[in-house]
Amino acid sequence: MSSREQLAKRITAVAVGVVVAGVIAVGIPANAAYTLPSPPEQDRTEWLMPLDAYIGPSTTRLTYAEELLIEPCLQAAGFEGVEVPWRDVDAATNALESQPVRAFDLTDARARGYHVAPTDDPGATAWRTYSTTVFADPVFDARMRCGDQVLTEHPELAQDDLTSSIAIRLGDAAFSEARRDDRVLDTADEWRSCLIDADVFDVGPFATEALAETLPRSPAGMPTIDMAAEFGSDDPSSPISSDEIRLATADAACRESSGYLEALYQAEWQRQLTVPHDYGEVLAQVDVEGIAAATRTVERVLETRTPARR
């Protein structure tokens, strides 16, 4: 998983719509009462945002990393059959925590067209068996001791997911509103003209003449329903055609040249700078350095301790 994908804002399965509606009703950012302190330097390449500092490692990645840290402790205690199975934790993260790409750009277009990120985790069955195993008392007791030892050595891993959930939902609300920002929509005509002028296809359902009639109001509507159906882009296991790559790369290039990506980034950034007062009080108590440390630890463990596929 690239660093951009790791930074993609996660949408949790709980009532996002309700939170988004509430945030918009309170007002982001016009009537928001709390300004986030010390935002990072802007970095559009990574789509870095003020709320990123409050989002810790995902539950999927954190749980797997903790098990990988517990394993050698159990083995040192003399227990066998406690090996953590291999799994594609990146695909598992994609499958369990839908990760929208904020800024569809040439990197994404060239890599997979409009296709969503891979979600097929071949190790899912083995992991499910392992994670639901009821261990006998000696192993269970040792697991508890080893778990305590891991948290003693890595206190940053004792994360409260509530803060991440709040930040994720606030970020999603900001992004949703940013896509409707007038300055963002003002770039749409130039984006449309650019994509039509690109003259990607001479014939077929997405030929230039057809695109002139079917392109959505803004890049937020891409790919259209017809395009997604033609390319199978909602199915990560389907093949990525050269036609899809051609259209997607032209689309991404036009998003850049029209100023859409820059306008969208700035609009979301401004909306993330302030949050409703009650949420601000919660975020003000967060140890952002601890969250950053947890993310670094988890990614290091996944990189160095994930077993070979077997």
Short mmCIF file of C-alpha atoms in Angstrom, two decimals, residues 15 68 98 125 168 207 232 244 254 261 271 308:
data_model
loop_
_atom_site.label_atom_id
_atom_site.label_comp_id
_atom_site.label_asym_id
_atom_site.label_seq_id
_atom_site.Cartn_x
_atom_site.Cartn_y
_atom_site.Cartn_z
CA ALA A 15 -23.94 6.33 10.74
CA LEU A 68 2.54 -10.43 15.38
CA SER A 98 -13.84 1.44 2.46
CA THR A 125 -10.04 -17.88 6.18
CA ILE A 168 -12.67 10.43 10.05
CA ALA A 207 -16.25 8.60 -28.12
CA GLY A 232 -16.17 -3.28 -14.20
CA GLU A 244 -10.08 2.29 -19.09
CA CYS A 254 -7.63 17.35 -17.03
CA LEU A 261 -7.44 19.23 -7.78
CA ARG A 271 -13.16 23.11 6.09
CA ALA A 308 5.59 -15.33 4.19
#
